PDB file of N, CA and C in Angstrom:
ATOM      1  N   MET A   1      90.003 165.622 -89.359  1.00  0.00           N
ATOM      2  CA  MET A   1      91.106 164.534 -89.510  1.00  0.00           C
ATOM      3  C   MET A   1      92.358 165.858 -90.922  1.00  0.00           C
ATOM      4  N   LEU A   2      93.044 165.035 -90.398  1.00  0.00           N
ATOM      5  CA  LEU A   2      94.003 166.463 -91.037  1.00  0.00           C
ATOM      6  C   LEU A   2      93.737 166.231 -92.655  1.00  0.00           C
ATOM      7  N   THR A   3      93.892 167.353 -93.477  1.00  0.00           N
ATOM      8  CA  THR A   3      93.927 167.268 -95.154  1.00  0.00           C
ATOM      9  C   THR A   3      95.616 167.903 -95.521  1.00  0.00           C
ATOM     10  N   LEU A   4      95.012 167.665 -96.795  1.00  0.00           N
ATOM     11  CA  LEU A   4      96.315 168.308 -97.414  1.00  0.00           C
ATOM     12  C   LEU A   4      96.126 168.918 -98.818  1.00  0.00           C
ATOM     13  N   THR A   5      96.826 169.762 -99.236  1.00  0.00           N
ATOM     14  CA  THR A   5      96.026 170.883 -99.958  1.00  0.00           C
ATOM     15  C   THR A   5      97.147 169.798-101.672  1.00  0.00           C
ATOM     16  N   GLU A   6      96.365 170.479-102.482  1.00  0.00           N
ATOM     17  CA  GLU A   6      97.230 169.909-103.386  1.00  0.00           C
ATOM     18  C   GLU A   6      98.549 170.496-103.523  1.00  0.00           C
ATOM     19  N   ASN A   7      98.956 171.366-103.160  1.00  0.00           N
ATOM     20  CA  ASN A   7     100.892 171.685-103.330  1.00  0.00           C
ATOM     21  C   ASN A   7     101.386 170.901-102.016  1.00  0.00           C
ATOM     22  N   ALA A   8     100.320 170.503-101.222  1.00  0.00           N
ATOM     23  CA  ALA A   8     101.026 169.315-100.081  1.00  0.00           C
ATOM     24  C   ALA A   8     101.052 167.873-100.623  1.00  0.00           C
ATOM     25  N   THR A   9      99.560 167.393-101.903  1.00  0.00           N
ATOM     26  CA  THR A   9     100.225 165.680-101.791  1.00  0.00           C
ATOM     27  C   THR A   9     100.543 165.881-103.260  1.00  0.00           C
ATOM     28  N   ASP A  10     101.340 167.215-104.111  1.00  0.00           N
ATOM     29  CA  ASP A  10     102.477 166.512-105.019  1.00  0.00           C
ATOM     30  C   ASP A  10     104.139 166.803-104.375  1.00  0.00           C
ATOM     31  N   ALA A  11     103.896 167.368-103.447  1.00  0.00           N
ATOM     32  CA  ALA A  11     105.325 167.561-102.969  1.00  0.00           C
ATOM     33  C   ALA A  11     105.715 165.984-102.409  1.00  0.00           C
ATOM     34  N   VAL A  12     104.503 165.454-101.032  1.00  0.00           N
ATOM     35  CA  VAL A  12     104.659 164.432-100.560  1.00  0.00           C
ATOM     36  C   VAL A  12     104.729 162.887-101.928  1.00  0.00           C
ATOM     37  N   ARG A  13     104.091 163.275-102.593  1.00  0.00           N
ATOM     38  CA  ARG A  13     104.093 161.879-104.000  1.00  0.00           C
ATOM     39  C   ARG A  13     105.367 162.563-103.996  1.00  0.00           C
ATOM     40  N   THR A  14     106.338 163.651-104.214  1.00  0.00           N
ATOM     41  CA  THR A  14     107.840 163.604-105.054  1.00  0.00           C
ATOM     42  C   THR A  14     108.358 163.035-104.078  1.00  0.00           C
ATOM     43  N   ILE A  15     108.210 163.224-103.149  1.00  0.00           N
ATOM     44  CA  ILE A  15     109.450 162.775-102.069  1.00  0.00           C
ATOM     45  C   ILE A  15     109.114 161.450-101.656  1.00  0.00           C
ATOM     46  N   VAL A  16     108.175 160.748-101.613  1.00  0.00           N
ATOM     47  CA  VAL A  16     107.797 159.028-101.631  1.00  0.00           C
ATOM     48  C   VAL A  16     108.172 158.258-102.619  1.00  0.00           C
ATOM     49  N   SER A  17     108.202 159.442-103.842  1.00  0.00           N
ATOM     50  CA  SER A  17     108.502 158.055-104.946  1.00  0.00           C
ATOM     51  C   SER A  17     109.830 158.228-105.256  1.00  0.00           C
ATOM     52  N   GLN A  18     110.506 159.096-104.709  1.00  0.00           N
ATOM     53  CA  GLN A  18     112.553 158.862-105.151  1.00  0.00           C
ATOM     54  C   GLN A  18     112.871 157.769-103.520  1.00  0.00           C
ATOM     55  N   THR A  19     111.913 156.967-103.105  1.00  0.00           N
ATOM     56  CA  THR A  19     112.304 155.706-101.547  1.00  0.00           C
ATOM     57  C   THR A  19     111.953 154.132-102.621  1.00  0.00           C
ATOM     58  N   PRO A  20     112.792 153.537-101.733  1.00  0.00           N
ATOM     59  CA  PRO A  20     112.602 152.309-102.971  1.00  0.00           C
ATOM     60  C   PRO A  20     111.089 151.651-102.623  1.00  0.00           C
ATOM     61  N   ASP A  21     110.903 152.321-100.673  1.00  0.00           N
ATOM     62  CA  ASP A  21     109.872 151.916-100.541  1.00  0.00           C
ATOM     63  C   ASP A  21     108.289 152.502-101.496  1.00  0.00           C
ATOM     64  N   ALA A  22     108.360 153.299-102.195  1.00  0.00           N
ATOM     65  CA  ALA A  22     107.201 154.107-102.827  1.00  0.00           C
ATOM     66  C   ALA A  22     105.961 153.671-103.101  1.00  0.00           C
ATOM     67  N   SER A  23     105.580 152.216-103.412  1.00  0.00           N
ATOM     68  CA  SER A  23     104.618 152.564-102.740  1.00  0.00           C
ATOM     69  C   SER A  23     103.722 151.854-101.782  1.00  0.00           C
ATOM     70  N   THR A  24     105.291 151.753-100.582  1.00  0.00           N
ATOM     71  CA  THR A  24     104.148 151.761 -99.298  1.00  0.00           C
ATOM     72  C   THR A  24     104.738 152.544 -98.271  1.00  0.00           C
ATOM     73  N   ALA A  25     105.170 153.673 -98.210  1.00  0.00           N
ATOM     74  CA  ALA A  25     106.441 154.909 -98.111  1.00  0.00           C
ATOM     75  C   ALA A  25     105.070 155.860 -97.789  1.00  0.00           C
ATOM     76  N   GLY A  26     105.522 156.949 -96.402  1.00  0.00           N
ATOM     77  CA  GLY A  26     104.595 158.033 -96.417  1.00  0.00           C
ATOM     78  C   GLY A  26     105.846 158.211 -95.921  1.00  0.00           C
ATOM     79  N   LEU A  27     105.681 160.071 -95.817  1.00  0.00           N
ATOM     80  CA  LEU A  27     105.752 160.662 -95.154  1.00  0.00           C
ATOM     81  C   LEU A  27     105.255 160.910 -93.994  1.00  0.00           C
ATOM     82  N   ARG A  28     105.841 160.893 -92.742  1.00  0.00           N
ATOM     83  CA  ARG A  28     105.423 160.556 -90.892  1.00  0.00           C
ATOM     84  C   ARG A  28     105.324 162.001 -89.824  1.00  0.00           C
ATOM     85  N   ILE A  29     104.773 162.229 -89.679  1.00  0.00           N
ATOM     86  CA  ILE A  29     104.825 163.051 -88.440  1.00  0.00           C
ATOM     87  C   ILE A  29     104.442 163.104 -87.167  1.00  0.00           C
ATOM     88  N   GLU A  30     105.291 163.628 -86.646  1.00  0.00           N
ATOM     89  CA  GLU A  30     105.303 162.975 -84.423  1.00  0.00           C
ATOM     90  C   GLU A  30     105.528 164.371 -84.457  1.00  0.00           C
ATOM     91  N   GLY A  31     105.629 163.949 -82.669  1.00  0.00           N
ATOM     92  CA  GLY A  31     105.518 164.957 -82.191  1.00  0.00           C
ATOM     93  C   GLY A  31     105.086 165.757 -81.472  1.00  0.00           C
ATOM     94  N   THR A  32     104.695 166.991 -80.937  1.00  0.00           N
ATOM     95  CA  THR A  32     103.245 168.081 -80.640  1.00  0.00           C
ATOM     96  C   THR A  32     103.611 169.090 -80.460  1.00  0.00           C
ATOM     97  N   SER A  33     102.888 170.127 -81.255  1.00  0.00           N
ATOM     98  CA  SER A  33     103.599 171.630 -80.614  1.00  0.00           C
ATOM     99  C   SER A  33     104.266 171.884 -79.011  1.00  0.00           C
ATOM    100  N   ALA A  34     103.573 171.832 -78.478  1.00  0.00           N
ATOM    101  CA  ALA A  34     103.928 171.595 -76.664  1.00  0.00           C
ATOM    102  C   ALA A  34     104.979 171.219 -76.147  1.00  0.00           C
ATOM    103  N   SER A  35     106.425 170.841 -77.740  1.00  0.00           N
ATOM    104  CA  SER A  35     106.872 170.299 -77.136  1.00  0.00           C
ATOM    105  C   SER A  35     108.244 171.939 -77.570  1.00  0.00           C
ATOM    106  N   ALA A  36     109.091 171.888 -77.304  1.00  0.00           N
ATOM    107  CA  ALA A  36     110.543 172.727 -78.340  1.00  0.00           C
ATOM    108  C   ALA A  36     110.557 172.435 -79.942  1.00  0.00           C
ATOM    109  N   GLU A  37     110.611 171.155 -79.897  1.00  0.00           N
ATOM    110  CA  GLU A  37     110.751 171.231 -80.804  1.00  0.00           C
ATOM    111  C   GLU A  37     110.227 170.508 -81.817  1.00  0.00           C
ATOM    112  N   GLY A  38     108.970 170.733 -81.279  1.00  0.00           N
ATOM    113  CA  GLY A  38     107.091 170.996 -82.604  1.00  0.00           C
ATOM    114  C   GLY A  38     106.948 169.300 -83.651  1.00  0.00           C
ATOM    115  N   TYR A  39     107.034 169.050 -84.257  1.00  0.00           N
ATOM    116  CA  TYR A  39     106.401 168.067 -84.423  1.00  0.00           C
ATOM    117  C   TYR A  39     108.027 167.923 -85.425  1.00  0.00           C
ATOM    118  N   ALA A  40     108.414 166.747 -85.290  1.00  0.00           N
ATOM    119  CA  ALA A  40     109.295 165.817 -86.294  1.00  0.00           C
ATOM    120  C   ALA A  40     108.758 165.417 -88.183  1.00  0.00           C
ATOM    121  N   LEU A  41     109.075 165.740 -89.374  1.00  0.00           N
ATOM    122  CA  LEU A  41     108.651 165.144 -90.062  1.00  0.00           C
ATOM    123  C   LEU A  41     109.471 164.141 -90.955  1.00  0.00           C
ATOM    124  N   THR A  42     109.993 162.908 -91.315  1.00  0.00           N
ATOM    125  CA  THR A  42     110.490 162.281 -91.307  1.00  0.00           C
ATOM    126  C   THR A  42     109.582 161.580 -92.670  1.00  0.00           C
ATOM    127  N   LEU A  43     110.870 160.353 -93.287  1.00  0.00           N
ATOM    128  CA  LEU A  43     110.368 159.322 -94.510  1.00  0.00           C
ATOM    129  C   LEU A  43     110.005 158.651 -93.867  1.00  0.00           C
ATOM    130  N   ALA A  44     108.937 157.698 -94.157  1.00  0.00           N
ATOM    131  CA  ALA A  44     108.078 156.051 -93.444  1.00  0.00           C
ATOM    132  C   ALA A  44     108.375 155.198 -95.151  1.00  0.00           C
ATOM    133  N   PRO A  45     109.141 153.803 -94.425  1.00  0.00           N
ATOM    134  CA  PRO A  45     109.073 153.027 -95.718  1.00  0.00           C
ATOM    135  C   PRO A  45     107.083 152.165 -95.025  1.00  0.00           C
ATOM    136  N   SER A  46     106.893 152.576 -93.970  1.00  0.00           N
ATOM    137  CA  SER A  46     105.542 152.482 -94.312  1.00  0.00           C
ATOM    138  C   SER A  46     104.992 152.657 -92.641  1.00  0.00           C
ATOM    139  N   PRO A  47     103.029 152.700 -92.971  1.00  0.00           N
ATOM    140  CA  PRO A  47     102.971 153.099 -91.187  1.00  0.00           C
ATOM    141  C   PRO A  47     103.451 151.853 -90.346  1.00  0.00           C
ATOM    142  N   GLU A  48     103.951 152.706 -88.414  1.00  0.00           N
ATOM    143  CA  GLU A  48     103.857 152.418 -87.453  1.00  0.00           C
ATOM    144  C   GLU A  48     102.863 152.308 -86.847  1.00  0.00           C
ATOM    145  N   GLN A  49     102.424 150.554 -85.475  1.00  0.00           N
ATOM    146  CA  GLN A  49     101.192 150.445 -85.572  1.00  0.00           C
ATOM    147  C   GLN A  49     100.975 151.419 -84.573  1.00  0.00           C
ATOM    148  N   GLY A  50      99.658 151.733 -84.356  1.00  0.00           N
ATOM    149  CA  GLY A  50      98.817 152.661 -84.500  1.00  0.00           C
ATOM    150  C   GLY A  50      98.688 153.368 -84.543  1.00  0.00           C
ATOM    151  N   ASP A  51      99.393 154.286 -85.653  1.00  0.00           N
ATOM    152  CA  ASP A  51      99.764 155.307 -86.883  1.00  0.00           C
ATOM    153  C   ASP A  51      97.881 155.679 -87.622  1.00  0.00           C
ATOM    154  N   THR A  52      97.852 157.177 -88.092  1.00  0.00           N
ATOM    155  CA  THR A  52      96.629 157.389 -88.792  1.00  0.00           C
ATOM    156  C   THR A  52      96.930 157.000 -89.745  1.00  0.00           C
ATOM    157  N   VAL A  53      96.537 156.401 -90.617  1.00  0.00           N
ATOM    158  CA  VAL A  53      96.939 156.832 -92.387  1.00  0.00           C
ATOM    159  C   VAL A  53      96.073 157.781 -92.771  1.00  0.00           C
ATOM    160  N   VAL A  54      96.953 159.357 -93.632  1.00  0.00           N
ATOM    161  CA  VAL A  54      96.126 159.823 -93.990  1.00  0.00           C
ATOM    162  C   VAL A  54      95.901 160.112 -95.859  1.00  0.00           C
ATOM    163  N   GLU A  55      95.420 160.103 -96.238  1.00  0.00           N
ATOM    164  CA  GLU A  55      95.760 159.790 -98.174  1.00  0.00           C
ATOM    165  C   GLU A  55      94.872 160.364 -99.154  1.00  0.00           C
ATOM    166  N   ASN A  56      95.725 160.945-100.029  1.00  0.00           N
ATOM    167  CA  ASN A  56      94.949 162.224-101.145  1.00  0.00           C
ATOM    168  C   ASN A  56      95.808 161.746-102.396  1.00  0.00           C
ATOM    169  N   GLY A  57      95.018 160.394-102.699  1.00  0.00           N
ATOM    170  CA  GLY A  57      95.327 159.255-104.488  1.00  0.00           C
ATOM    171  C   GLY A  57      97.026 158.784-103.828  1.00  0.00           C
ATOM    172  N   ASP A  58      97.652 159.021-104.325  1.00  0.00           N
ATOM    173  CA  ASP A  58      98.459 158.104-103.935  1.00  0.00           C
ATOM    174  C   ASP A  58      99.587 158.220-102.641  1.00  0.00           C
ATOM    175  N   ALA A  59      99.257 160.246-102.271  1.00  0.00           N
ATOM    176  CA  ALA A  59     100.011 160.390-100.999  1.00  0.00           C
ATOM    177  C   ALA A  59      99.732 160.212-100.055  1.00  0.00           C
ATOM    178  N   ARG A  60     100.807 159.436 -98.913  1.00  0.00           N
ATOM    179  CA  ARG A  60     100.512 159.567 -98.021  1.00  0.00           C
ATOM    180  C   ARG A  60     101.013 159.964 -97.358  1.00  0.00           C
ATOM    181  N   VAL A  61     100.143 160.307 -96.047  1.00  0.00           N
ATOM    182  CA  VAL A  61     100.869 160.777 -94.414  1.00  0.00           C
ATOM    183  C   VAL A  61     100.202 159.686 -93.414  1.00  0.00           C
ATOM    184  N   PHE A  62     101.720 159.728 -92.337  1.00  0.00           N
ATOM    185  CA  PHE A  62     101.840 158.702 -91.265  1.00  0.00           C
ATOM    186  C   PHE A  62     101.407 160.075 -90.167  1.00  0.00           C
ATOM    187  N   LEU A  63     100.780 159.768 -89.497  1.00  0.00           N
ATOM    188  CA  LEU A  63     100.203 160.489 -88.622  1.00  0.00           C
ATOM    189  C   LEU A  63     100.474 159.504 -87.233  1.00  0.00           C
ATOM    190  N   GLU A  64     101.451 160.198 -85.980  1.00  0.00           N
ATOM    191  CA  GLU A  64     101.788 158.583 -84.592  1.00  0.00           C
ATOM    192  C   GLU A  64     100.737 160.047 -84.120  1.00  0.00           C
ATOM    193  N   GLN A  65     100.403 158.784 -83.011  1.00  0.00           N
ATOM    194  CA  GLN A  65      98.533 159.632 -82.195  1.00  0.00           C
ATOM    195  C   GLN A  65      98.434 160.831 -81.682  1.00  0.00           C
ATOM    196  N   VAL A  66      99.999 161.197 -81.318  1.00  0.00           N
ATOM    197  CA  VAL A  66      99.583 161.981 -80.364  1.00  0.00           C
ATOM    198  C   VAL A  66      99.834 163.515 -80.826  1.00  0.00           C
ATOM    199  N   ALA A  67     100.436 163.399 -82.983  1.00  0.00           N
ATOM    200  CA  ALA A  67      99.950 164.396 -83.929  1.00  0.00           C
ATOM    201  C   ALA A  67      98.665 164.534 -84.234  1.00  0.00           C
ATOM    202  N   ALA A  68      98.255 162.739 -84.269  1.00  0.00           N
ATOM    203  CA  ALA A  68      97.047 162.505 -85.247  1.00  0.00           C
ATOM    204  C   ALA A  68      95.629 163.882 -84.547  1.00  0.00           C
ATOM    205  N   ASP A  69      96.116 163.908 -82.977  1.00  0.00           N
ATOM    206  CA  ASP A  69      94.769 164.166 -82.149  1.00  0.00           C
ATOM    207  C   ASP A  69      95.357 165.784 -82.482  1.00  0.00           C
ATOM    208  N   GLU A  70      96.022 166.351 -81.972  1.00  0.00           N
ATOM    209  CA  GLU A  70      96.475 167.677 -82.314  1.00  0.00           C
ATOM    210  C   GLU A  70      96.459 168.088 -84.137  1.00  0.00           C
ATOM    211  N   LEU A  71      96.434 167.545 -84.871  1.00  0.00           N
ATOM    212  CA  LEU A  71      95.713 167.794 -86.349  1.00  0.00           C
ATOM    213  C   LEU A  71      94.718 167.638 -87.062  1.00  0.00           C
ATOM    214  N   ASP A  72      94.188 167.057 -86.241  1.00  0.00           N
ATOM    215  CA  ASP A  72      92.328 166.918 -86.459  1.00  0.00           C
ATOM    216  C   ASP A  72      92.403 168.211 -86.760  1.00  0.00           C
ATOM    217  N   ASP A  73      92.248 168.735 -86.981  1.00  0.00           N
ATOM    218  CA  ASP A  73      91.164 170.009 -87.722  1.00  0.00           C
ATOM    219  C   ASP A  73      92.180 171.087 -88.511  1.00  0.00           C
ATOM    220  N   LYS A  74      93.300 170.145 -88.988  1.00  0.00           N
ATOM    221  CA  LYS A  74      93.910 170.954 -89.708  1.00  0.00           C
ATOM    222  C   LYS A  74      94.884 170.495 -90.639  1.00  0.00           C
ATOM    223  N   VAL A  75      94.670 171.919 -91.651  1.00  0.00           N
ATOM    224  CA  VAL A  75      95.355 171.753 -93.815  1.00  0.00           C
ATOM    225  C   VAL A  75      96.861 171.433 -93.621  1.00  0.00           C
ATOM    226  N   LEU A  76      97.884 170.379 -93.855  1.00  0.00           N
ATOM    227  CA  LEU A  76      98.725 171.089 -94.383  1.00  0.00           C
ATOM    228  C   LEU A  76      98.996 170.910 -96.077  1.00  0.00           C
ATOM    229  N   ASP A  77      99.803 172.121 -95.498  1.00  0.00           N
ATOM    230  CA  ASP A  77     100.054 172.702 -97.140  1.00  0.00           C
ATOM    231  C   ASP A  77     102.246 172.458 -97.398  1.00  0.00           C
ATOM    232  N   ALA A  78     101.790 173.085 -98.692  1.00  0.00           N
ATOM    233  CA  ALA A  78     103.262 172.633 -98.986  1.00  0.00           C
ATOM    234  C   ALA A  78     104.111 173.609-100.133  1.00  0.00           C
ATOM    235  N   GLN A  79     105.370 174.337-100.211  1.00  0.00           N
ATOM    236  CA  GLN A  79     105.561 175.529-100.828  1.00  0.00           C
ATOM    237  C   GLN A  79     107.469 174.943-100.899  1.00  0.00           C
ATOM    238  N   VAL A  80     107.375 175.236-102.510  1.00  0.00           N
ATOM    239  CA  VAL A  80     108.459 174.293-102.842  1.00  0.00           C
ATOM    240  C   VAL A  80     108.888 175.178-103.039  1.00  0.00           C
ATOM    241  N   THR A  81     110.436 175.965-102.731  1.00  0.00           N
ATOM    242  CA  THR A  81     111.510 177.282-103.046  1.00  0.00           C
ATOM    243  C   THR A  81     112.776 176.271-103.210  1.00  0.00           C
ATOM    244  N   GLN A  82     113.458 176.669-103.872  1.00  0.00           N
ATOM    245  CA  GLN A  82     115.718 176.423-104.084  1.00  0.00           C
ATOM    246  C   GLN A  82     115.492 176.192-102.557  1.00  0.00           C
ATOM    247  N   GLU A  83     116.376 175.866-101.367  1.00  0.00           N
ATOM    248  CA  GLU A  83     116.223 175.480-100.547  1.00  0.00           C
ATOM    249  C   GLU A  83     115.006 174.374-100.345  1.00  0.00           C
ATOM    250  N   GLY A  84     114.383 174.087-100.758  1.00  0.00           N
ATOM    251  CA  GLY A  84     113.397 172.564-100.539  1.00  0.00           C
ATOM    252  C   GLY A  84     111.927 172.714-100.396  1.00  0.00           C
ATOM    253  N   VAL A  85     111.415 171.245 -99.848  1.00  0.00           N
ATOM    254  CA  VAL A  85     110.275 172.317 -99.715  1.00  0.00           C
ATOM    255  C   VAL A  85     110.096 172.447 -98.113  1.00  0.00           C
ATOM    256  N   ARG A  86     109.400 173.656 -98.017  1.00  0.00           N
ATOM    257  CA  ARG A  86     108.568 173.965 -97.151  1.00  0.00           C
ATOM    258  C   ARG A  86     106.898 173.578 -96.555  1.00  0.00           C
ATOM    259  N   PHE A  87     106.764 173.063 -95.453  1.00  0.00           N
ATOM    260  CA  PHE A  87     105.494 172.296 -95.291  1.00  0.00           C
ATOM    261  C   PHE A  87     105.361 173.294 -94.236  1.00  0.00           C
ATOM    262  N   ALA A  88     103.813 173.365 -94.409  1.00  0.00           N
ATOM    263  CA  ALA A  88     103.046 174.735 -93.196  1.00  0.00           C
ATOM    264  C   ALA A  88     101.814 173.795 -92.578  1.00  0.00           C
ATOM    265  N   LEU A  89     101.045 174.266 -91.618  1.00  0.00           N
ATOM    266  CA  LEU A  89      99.162 173.823 -90.932  1.00  0.00           C
ATOM    267  C   LEU A  89      99.099 175.603 -90.621  1.00  0.00           C
ATOM    268  N   ALA A  90      97.213 175.292 -91.187  1.00  0.00           N
ATOM    269  CA  ALA A  90      96.445 176.011 -90.731  1.00  0.00           C
ATOM    270  C   ALA A  90      95.798 175.621 -90.715  1.00  0.00           C
ATOM    271  N   LEU A  91      94.233 176.394 -90.317  1.00  0.00           N
ATOM    272  CA  LEU A  91      92.905 175.227 -90.019  1.00  0.00           C
ATOM    273  C   LEU A  91      92.043 174.859 -90.429  1.00  0.00           C
ATOM    274  N   GLN A  92      91.354 174.142 -90.553  1.00  0.00           N
ATOM    275  CA  GLN A  92      90.663 173.512 -91.674  1.00  0.00           C
ATOM    276  C   GLN A  92      89.548 174.551 -92.092  1.00  0.00           C
ATOM    277  N   GLN A  93      89.202 175.431 -93.368  1.00  0.00           N
ATOM    278  CA  GLN A  93      87.598 175.957 -92.972  1.00  0.00           C
ATOM    279  C   GLN A  93      86.520 175.367 -93.158  1.00  0.00           C
TER     280      GLN A  93
END
């Protein structure tokens, strides 16, 4: 299952805390690395039916089924820059 680094956990928590639905909201990842668009990250008020929910403390990430399958052995990391938050994926060690 996808795991989150401490930086990603903090970034997701900060982003979600700014929404009116903060108690149920999360970052949603959908799509596939096989497409030209890659993965899409959106802020979602709650998981959609069939989503896999990854929780680390009060940080929640919702994974659409195809994305959940592809990201099963990955780690989500985040870096905060002046332009905003930059997310990256790596293999679990």
